[in-house]
Amino acid sequence: MRIQSAIEYLTTYGWALLIIAIVLGILVGSGLLNFSGVVSNTYCIFNEPLSCQNAYLSSNGLLSITIYYSGVTPINITALGCNTQKPIAIFTSYSKPVYLGSGQQVTLNISCYNGTSPYSSYTGALFKGYVQVNYTNLYNNLPNVDIGSLLAKVS
């Protein structure tokens, strides 16, 4: 008698959980359940000595990003890339490198990509991707790469 009631209990609630999971899947898949309101603006993080102060992504995929440098020796930013996938293969290279001394920041504009296609979306959509900064340390002339994570609300 106990086994039968336990099986009935599990069967009833198992079906209920399955139905709830299917309904949630349909709502998320159709876009009716949109989580873009959870992100207020932008989340951007790099490894030291670089940091992201501000980042704004427009609906045509143009990213305006302010990079702050806290290292000791100055650097030259030689290229910047933005993509939804890693590794980042499409870069904006600077014919005249962008100089950053200790405690300085610079705002750069770059086009973001979704794989190999230019990124575009509607206002309020979420962009989850990566920003790669290629730079040279001016003390030892060694090239460096820093890949940061970016979560931005399209504005």
Coordinates of C-alpha atoms in Angstrom, one line a residue, residues 38-97:
V38 CA 17.7 42.4 -15.5
V39 CA 20.8 44.0 -16.9
S40 CA 20.7 47.7 -16.2
N41 CA 23.6 48.8 -18.5
T42 CA 26.9 47.0 -19.1
Y43 CA 29.1 44.5 -17.4
C44 CA 32.6 44.5 -18.8
I45 CA 35.7 43.0 -17.1
F46 CA 39.4 42.6 -18.1
N47 CA 42.5 41.3 -16.4
E48 CA 44.9 43.7 -14.7
P49 CA 46.4 46.1 -15.7
L50 CA 43.4 46.9 -18.0
S51 CA 39.9 47.7 -16.9
C52 CA 36.7 48.7 -18.6
Q53 CA 35.2 51.9 -17.3
N54 CA 32.3 52.3 -19.7
A55 CA 30.9 50.5 -22.7
Y56 CA 27.9 51.3 -24.9
L57 CA 26.7 49.1 -27.7
S58 CA 24.4 50.5 -30.4
S59 CA 21.9 48.5 -32.4
N60 CA 24.2 48.5 -35.5
G61 CA 26.9 46.8 -33.5
L62 CA 29.2 49.8 -32.9
L63 CA 30.8 49.5 -29.4
S64 CA 32.2 52.5 -27.7
I65 CA 34.4 51.3 -24.9
T66 CA 36.5 53.3 -22.4
I67 CA 39.7 51.4 -21.3
Y68 CA 41.6 52.4 -18.2
Y69 CA 45.3 51.4 -17.8
S70 CA 46.7 50.9 -14.2
G71 CA 50.1 49.4 -15.1
V72 CA 53.5 51.0 -14.3
T73 CA 55.1 51.1 -17.8
P74 CA 53.2 52.7 -20.7
I75 CA 51.6 50.7 -23.5
N76 CA 50.5 51.1 -27.1
I77 CA 47.2 49.6 -28.0
T78 CA 47.7 48.1 -31.5
A79 CA 44.4 46.3 -32.2
L80 CA 40.9 45.8 -30.7
G81 CA 38.3 43.1 -31.5
C82 CA 34.8 42.4 -30.4
N83 CA 32.9 39.1 -31.0
T84 CA 30.3 36.8 -29.6
Q85 CA 32.7 33.9 -30.0
K86 CA 36.3 33.1 -29.0
P87 CA 38.9 33.1 -30.5
I88 CA 38.4 36.6 -31.9
A89 CA 39.5 36.7 -35.5
I90 CA 38.3 40.1 -36.7
F91 CA 40.2 43.1 -35.4
T92 CA 40.4 46.9 -35.9
S93 CA 44.1 47.5 -36.2
Y94 CA 45.5 51.0 -35.6
S95 CA 48.1 52.3 -38.0
K96 CA 49.2 54.7 -35.3
P97 CA 49.0 52.8 -32.0

